[in-house]
One Martini backbone bead per residue (centre of mass of N, CA, C, O) as a GRO file, in nm:
protein
  147
    1MET     BB    1  -2.065   6.029   1.829
    2GLU     BB    2  -1.995   5.667   1.754
    3PHE     BB    3  -1.924   5.432   1.528
    4SER     BB    4  -1.845   5.124   1.469
    5PRO     BB    5  -1.651   4.920   1.310
    6GLY     BB    6  -1.782   4.706   1.110
    7ARG     BB    7  -1.988   4.441   1.246
    8ASN     BB    8  -1.987   4.591   1.511
    9SER     BB    9  -2.290   4.725   1.628
   10PHE     BB   10  -2.208   5.036   1.752
   11LEU     BB   11  -2.289   5.306   1.985
   12ALA     BB   12  -2.140   5.595   2.098
   13SER     BB   13  -2.194   5.805   2.385
   14CYS     BB   14  -2.193   6.158   2.484
   15GLY     BB   15  -2.146   6.435   2.737
   16ASP     BB   16  -2.259   6.632   3.007
   17ASP     BB   17  -2.267   6.361   3.203
   18LYS     BB   18  -1.964   6.218   3.175
   19ARG     BB   19  -2.048   5.974   2.992
   20VAL     BB   20  -2.016   5.639   2.853
   21LEU     BB   21  -2.212   5.491   2.598
   22ILE     BB   22  -2.338   5.168   2.491
   23TRP     BB   23  -2.486   5.064   2.181
   24ARG     BB   24  -2.703   4.871   2.010
   25THR     BB   25  -2.818   4.914   1.702
   26SER     BB   26  -3.056   4.712   1.702
   27SER     BB   27  -3.202   4.839   1.954
   28LEU     BB   28  -3.247   5.120   1.827
   29LEU     BB   29  -3.428   5.005   1.585
   30CYS     BB   30  -3.638   4.795   1.765
   31SER     BB   31  -3.678   4.985   2.009
   32GLU     BB   32  -3.873   5.207   2.199
   33SER     BB   33  -3.676   5.157   2.478
   34PRO     BB   34  -3.371   5.191   2.493
   35SER     BB   35  -3.068   5.055   2.628
   36PRO     BB   36  -2.775   5.031   2.737
   37SER     BB   37  -2.519   4.783   2.725
   38ALA     BB   38  -2.311   5.010   2.835
   39ILE     BB   39  -2.113   5.156   3.107
   40MET     BB   40  -1.858   5.330   3.175
   41ASP     BB   41  -1.675   5.364   3.465
   42SER     BB   42  -1.534   5.603   3.358
   43ARG     BB   43  -1.515   5.948   3.430
   44HIS     BB   44  -1.545   6.260   3.366
   45GLU     BB   45  -1.517   6.606   3.485
   46SER     BB   46  -1.651   6.669   3.207
   47ASN     BB   47  -1.739   6.722   2.914
   48ILE     BB   48  -1.782   6.539   2.611
   49PHE     BB   49  -1.662   6.545   2.261
   50CYS     BB   50  -1.505   6.257   2.201
   51LEU     BB   51  -1.472   5.960   1.987
   52ALA     BB   52  -1.280   5.633   1.951
   53PHE     BB   53  -1.236   5.354   1.776
   54ASP     BB   54  -1.114   5.070   1.711
   55SER     BB   55  -1.096   4.828   1.460
   56ARG     BB   56  -1.226   4.596   1.675
   57SER     BB   57  -1.409   4.710   1.904
   58SER     BB   58  -1.242   4.698   2.206
   59THR     BB   59  -1.190   5.009   2.205
   60LEU     BB   60  -1.220   5.344   2.368
   61LEU     BB   61  -1.207   5.683   2.318
   62SER     BB   62  -1.201   5.976   2.539
   63SER     BB   63  -1.289   6.335   2.532
   64GLY     BB   64  -1.240   6.686   2.669
   65ASN     BB   65  -1.277   6.947   2.903
   66ASP     BB   66  -1.064   6.789   3.115
   67SER     BB   67  -0.791   6.709   2.963
   68THR     BB   68  -0.865   6.404   2.883
   69VAL     BB   69  -0.772   6.061   2.806
   70ILE     BB   70  -0.966   5.764   2.758
   71LEU     BB   71  -0.916   5.411   2.783
   72HIS     BB   72  -1.154   5.172   2.694
   73ASP     BB   73  -1.286   4.863   2.788
   74LEU     BB   74  -1.553   4.697   2.646
   75ALA     BB   75  -1.563   4.426   2.812
   76THR     BB   76  -1.538   4.577   3.117
   77GLY     BB   77  -1.544   4.917   3.138
   78LYS     BB   78  -1.257   4.984   3.187
   79ALA     BB   79  -0.973   5.151   3.242
   80MET     BB   80  -0.652   5.138   3.079
   81ASP     BB   81  -0.612   5.458   3.034
   82VAL     BB   82  -0.458   5.789   3.114
   83TRP     BB   83  -0.443   6.124   2.976
   84ALA     BB   84  -0.288   6.417   3.019
   85TRP     BB   85  -0.368   6.746   2.919
   86GLU     BB   86  -0.315   7.095   2.840
   87ASP     BB   87  -0.602   7.076   2.696
   88VAL     BB   88  -0.864   7.075   2.521
   89VAL     BB   89  -1.025   6.799   2.363
   90TYR     BB   90  -1.178   6.781   2.029
   91THR     BB   91  -1.004   6.535   1.894
   92LEU     BB   92  -1.004   6.196   1.757
   93SER     BB   93  -0.767   5.937   1.622
   94VAL     BB   94  -0.742   5.619   1.484
   95ASP     BB   95  -0.535   5.413   1.343
   96PRO     BB   96  -0.636   5.171   1.110
   97SER     BB   97  -0.345   5.006   1.115
   98HIS     BB   98  -0.286   5.115   1.432
   99ASP     BB   99  -0.427   5.089   1.742
  100GLU     BB  100  -0.174   5.221   1.910
  101LEU     BB  101  -0.250   5.480   1.737
  102PHE     BB  102  -0.308   5.829   1.829
  103ALA     BB  103  -0.492   6.136   1.795
  104ALA     BB  104  -0.472   6.476   1.932
  105ALA     BB  105  -0.680   6.777   1.955
  106SER     BB  106  -0.662   7.133   1.996
  107ASN     BB  107  -0.691   7.490   2.028
  108ASN     BB  108  -0.359   7.527   2.003
  109GLY     BB  109  -0.279   7.359   1.719
  110ARG     BB  110  -0.223   7.074   1.830
  111VAL     BB  111  -0.086   6.755   1.736
  112THR     BB  112  -0.089   6.437   1.901
  113LEU     BB  113   0.093   6.144   1.943
  114PHE     BB  114  -0.002   5.813   2.052
  115LEU     BB  115   0.089   5.532   2.257
  116THR     BB  116  -0.022   5.213   2.328
  117GLY     BB  117   0.082   5.005   2.543
  118ARG     BB  118   0.353   4.783   2.448
  119VAL     BB  119   0.531   5.045   2.333
  120GLU     BB  120   0.816   5.147   2.127
  121LEU     BB  121   1.044   5.395   2.061
  122PHE     BB  122   1.285   5.390   1.783
  123ARG     BB  123   1.615   5.375   1.644
  124CYS     BB  124   1.750   5.264   1.359
  125HIS     BB  125   2.072   5.153   1.271
  126ARG     BB  126   2.024   5.085   0.957
  127CYS     BB  127   1.815   5.347   0.865
  128ASP     BB  128   1.772   5.601   1.058
  129ARG     BB  129   1.480   5.548   1.177
  130TRP     BB  130   1.171   5.587   1.310
  131TRP     BB  131   1.013   5.353   1.534
  132TRP     BB  132   0.774   5.107   1.624
  133ARG     BB  133   0.719   4.861   1.888
  134ARG     BB  134   0.604   4.538   1.975
  135TRP     BB  135   0.554   4.330   2.241
  136VAL     BB  136   0.598   3.965   2.200
  137GLN     BB  137   0.683   3.734   2.403
  138GLY     BB  138   0.979   3.893   2.419
  139LEU     BB  139   0.949   3.989   2.129
  140ASP     BB  140   1.088   4.195   1.870
  141ARG     BB  141   0.956   4.407   1.602
  142HIS     BB  142   1.016   4.562   1.285
  143ALA     BB  143   0.890   4.637   0.974
  144GLY     BB  144   1.139   4.728   0.808
  145HIS     BB  145   1.334   4.437   0.884
  146GLY     BB  146   1.222   4.221   1.093
  147LEU     BB  147   1.344   4.292   1.399
   0.00000   0.00000   0.00000
């Protein structure tokens, strides 16, 4: 289970039924028989171990025993992206400063960073460091030099 950050009071649940359910926290507190406010359309092929909201509570990542990570759009319930992984994914974490960046870890001891959306990794010719940039209306900028 995972609570959403900020004022959007949601609780996401998952488990052996291979589904991701979204609950309004207020209904869980006030109703004797609450029902989920949304059920994500995409299902995993095996049980789900972990969930992670982005900072705006607009997307949710899920992963588990089927070695996939699914990015769910909470507004539509549809999958925005799916990543195949080489092993069971036991934990996920979204960078609180950059919703496009998340980490996934498995029992092989590896932690891998992923970028979502229209994001590109590049090496800056001015500072010789690796950066990522987001494309916005055909313009690109990177935080290091405002390029």
